[in-house]
Coordinates of C-alpha atoms in Angstrom, one line a residue:
X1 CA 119.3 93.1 81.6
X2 CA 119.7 90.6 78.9
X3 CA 123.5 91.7 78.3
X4 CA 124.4 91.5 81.5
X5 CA 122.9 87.9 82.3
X6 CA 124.8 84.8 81.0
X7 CA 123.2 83.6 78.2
X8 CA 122.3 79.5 78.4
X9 CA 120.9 77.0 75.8
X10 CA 117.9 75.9 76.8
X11 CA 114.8 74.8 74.2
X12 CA 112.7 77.4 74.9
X13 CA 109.4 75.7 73.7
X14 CA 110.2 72.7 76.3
X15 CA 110.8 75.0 79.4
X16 CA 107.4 77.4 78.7
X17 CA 105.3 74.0 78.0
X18 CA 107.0 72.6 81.5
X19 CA 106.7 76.0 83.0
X20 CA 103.5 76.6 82.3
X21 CA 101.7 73.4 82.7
X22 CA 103.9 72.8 85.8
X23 CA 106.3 69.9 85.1
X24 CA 104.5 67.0 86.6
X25 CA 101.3 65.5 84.6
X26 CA 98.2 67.9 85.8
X27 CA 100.3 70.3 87.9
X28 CA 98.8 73.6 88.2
X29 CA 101.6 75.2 87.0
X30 CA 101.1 79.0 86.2
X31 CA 97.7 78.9 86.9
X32 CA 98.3 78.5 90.8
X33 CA 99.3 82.2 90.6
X34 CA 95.3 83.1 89.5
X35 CA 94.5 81.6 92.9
X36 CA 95.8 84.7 94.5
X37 CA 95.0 87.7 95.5
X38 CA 97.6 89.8 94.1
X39 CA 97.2 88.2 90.9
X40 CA 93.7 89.0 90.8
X41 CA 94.3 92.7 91.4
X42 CA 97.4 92.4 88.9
X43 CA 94.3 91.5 86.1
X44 CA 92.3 93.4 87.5
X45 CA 94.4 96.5 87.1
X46 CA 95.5 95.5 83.4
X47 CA 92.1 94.8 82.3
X48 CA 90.9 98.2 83.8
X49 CA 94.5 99.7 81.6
X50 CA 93.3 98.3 78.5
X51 CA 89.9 100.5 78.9
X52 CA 88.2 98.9 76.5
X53 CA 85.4 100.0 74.0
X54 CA 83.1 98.8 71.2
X55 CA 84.3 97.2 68.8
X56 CA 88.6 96.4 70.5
X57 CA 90.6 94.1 68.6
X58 CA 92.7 93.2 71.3
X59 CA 96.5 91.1 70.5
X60 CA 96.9 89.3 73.9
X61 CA 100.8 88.8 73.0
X62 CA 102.9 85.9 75.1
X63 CA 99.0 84.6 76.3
X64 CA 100.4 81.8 77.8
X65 CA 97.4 79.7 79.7
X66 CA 95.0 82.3 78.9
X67 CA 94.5 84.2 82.2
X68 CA 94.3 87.2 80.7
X69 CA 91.4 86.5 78.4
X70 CA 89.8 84.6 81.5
X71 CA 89.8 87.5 83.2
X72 CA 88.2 89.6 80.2
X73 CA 85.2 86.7 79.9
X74 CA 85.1 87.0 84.0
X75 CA 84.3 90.5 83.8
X76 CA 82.1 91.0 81.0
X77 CA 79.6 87.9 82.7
X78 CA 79.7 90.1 85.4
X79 CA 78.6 93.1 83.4
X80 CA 76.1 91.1 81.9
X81 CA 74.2 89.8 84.9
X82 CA 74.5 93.4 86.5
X83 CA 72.7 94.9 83.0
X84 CA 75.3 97.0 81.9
X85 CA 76.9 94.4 79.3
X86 CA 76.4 97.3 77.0
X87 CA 79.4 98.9 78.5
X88 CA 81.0 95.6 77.0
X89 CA 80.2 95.7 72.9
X90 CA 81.7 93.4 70.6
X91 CA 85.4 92.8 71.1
X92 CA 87.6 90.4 69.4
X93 CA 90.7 88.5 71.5
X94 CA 93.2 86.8 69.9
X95 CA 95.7 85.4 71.7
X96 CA 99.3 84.8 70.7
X97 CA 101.6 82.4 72.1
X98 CA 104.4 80.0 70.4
X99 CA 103.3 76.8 72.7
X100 CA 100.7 74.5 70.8
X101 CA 100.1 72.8 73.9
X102 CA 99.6 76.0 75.9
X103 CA 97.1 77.7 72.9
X104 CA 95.2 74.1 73.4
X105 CA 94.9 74.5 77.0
X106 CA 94.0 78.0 77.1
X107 CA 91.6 77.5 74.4
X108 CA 89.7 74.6 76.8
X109 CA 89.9 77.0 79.8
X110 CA 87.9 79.5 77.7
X111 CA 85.6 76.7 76.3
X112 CA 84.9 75.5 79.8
X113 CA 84.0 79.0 80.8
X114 CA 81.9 79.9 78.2
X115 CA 79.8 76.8 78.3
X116 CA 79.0 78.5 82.2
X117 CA 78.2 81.9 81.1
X118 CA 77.2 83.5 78.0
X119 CA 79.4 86.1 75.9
X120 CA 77.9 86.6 73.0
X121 CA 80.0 89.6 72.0
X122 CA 82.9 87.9 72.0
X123 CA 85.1 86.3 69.7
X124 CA 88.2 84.6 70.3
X125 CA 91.2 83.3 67.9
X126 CA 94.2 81.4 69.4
X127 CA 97.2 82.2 66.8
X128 CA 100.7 80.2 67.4
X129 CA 103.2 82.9 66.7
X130 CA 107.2 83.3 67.9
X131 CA 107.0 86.9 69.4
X132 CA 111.0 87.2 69.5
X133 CA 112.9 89.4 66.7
X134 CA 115.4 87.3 65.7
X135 CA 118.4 87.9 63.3
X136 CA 116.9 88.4 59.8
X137 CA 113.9 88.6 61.1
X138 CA 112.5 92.1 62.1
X139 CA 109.1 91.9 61.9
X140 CA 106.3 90.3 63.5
X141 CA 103.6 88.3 61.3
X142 CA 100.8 91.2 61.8
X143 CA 99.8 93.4 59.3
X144 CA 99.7 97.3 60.1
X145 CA 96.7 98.6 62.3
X146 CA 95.3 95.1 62.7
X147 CA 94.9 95.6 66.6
X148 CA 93.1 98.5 68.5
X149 CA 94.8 97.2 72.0
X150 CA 98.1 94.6 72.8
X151 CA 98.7 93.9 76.1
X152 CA 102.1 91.4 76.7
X153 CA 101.5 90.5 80.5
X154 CA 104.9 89.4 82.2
X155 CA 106.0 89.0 78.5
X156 CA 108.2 91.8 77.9
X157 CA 111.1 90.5 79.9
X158 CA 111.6 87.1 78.3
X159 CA 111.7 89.0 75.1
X160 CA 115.3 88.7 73.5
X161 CA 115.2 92.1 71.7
X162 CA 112.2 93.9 73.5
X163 CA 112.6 97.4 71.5
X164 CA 112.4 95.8 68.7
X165 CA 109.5 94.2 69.3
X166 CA 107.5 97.0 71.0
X167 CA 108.4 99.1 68.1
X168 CA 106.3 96.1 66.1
X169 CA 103.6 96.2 68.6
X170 CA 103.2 99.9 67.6
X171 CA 102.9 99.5 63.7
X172 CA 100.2 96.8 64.3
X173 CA 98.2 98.8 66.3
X174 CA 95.5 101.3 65.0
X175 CA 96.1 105.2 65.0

């Protein structure tokens, strides 16, 4: 796709910042998509991919506002107050985006969450990373096997050499 589109120069920090914060001050931006249904079930059915187990170190790659992780929070609560939290051990998130602003504001979402429920076997880091492979640049700043899980959601597209970097996304993942 990307050698058939025509090729602009934009600053690609200032579009995702106005994209995803939505360009006026306190616009819903991205987030209005987590108001629907199809969305939900989207997350729902990424989540329920990622089939995760004990002890998941999960690279949330392109995390944007965080919805992703949301979700992940979401669903454990629920497991919690149902009793079977234990189906939900100890999992790590970190979430990868190359937005300041938008790490910030995911990392309040999660705050505000978690001061409503209680996910304990959690933890969450917030790492501001450039996922494109640029020239002279082919590798991503992971070590090997760092991650048990990545999940890019809606990332994949935006990506300006996406082989490349789901080639990366295999050599940090564990065997």
């Amino acid at each position: 796709e990307w050698s058939r589109a025509k090729r602009h120069s934009i600053e690609f920090k200032s579009y995702w910042k106005d994209y995803l914060f939505g360009k006026q001050v306190g616009g819903l931006g991205f987030d209005v998509l987590s108001l629907t249904k199809e969305y939900q079930e989207m997350m729902e059915k990424q989540v329920n991919l990622l089939d995760l187990k004990g002890g998941d170190i999960i690279g949330d790659m392109g995390g944007g506002t965080g919805n992703l992780t949301h979700f992940i929070l979401d669903r454990i609560a629920l497991k919690r107050v149902e009793g079977k939290d234990s189906l939900f051990p100890k999992h790590k998130i970190i979430q990868i985006d190359f937005v300041p602003e938008i790490l910030e504001k995911s990392k309040e979402k999660h705050r505000k969450l978690l001061r409503e429920i209680y996910v304990p076997s959690i933890k969450l880091e917030y790492l501001g990373a450039d996922l494109n492979i640029k020239k002279g640049n082919h590798v991503l700043p992971f070590r090997e096997n760092c991650f048990t899980k990545i999940i890019g959601s809606l990332l994949i597209s935006y990506l300006e050499e996406p082989a490349k970097v789901v080639s990366e996304f295999y050599r940090t993942l564990k065997p």
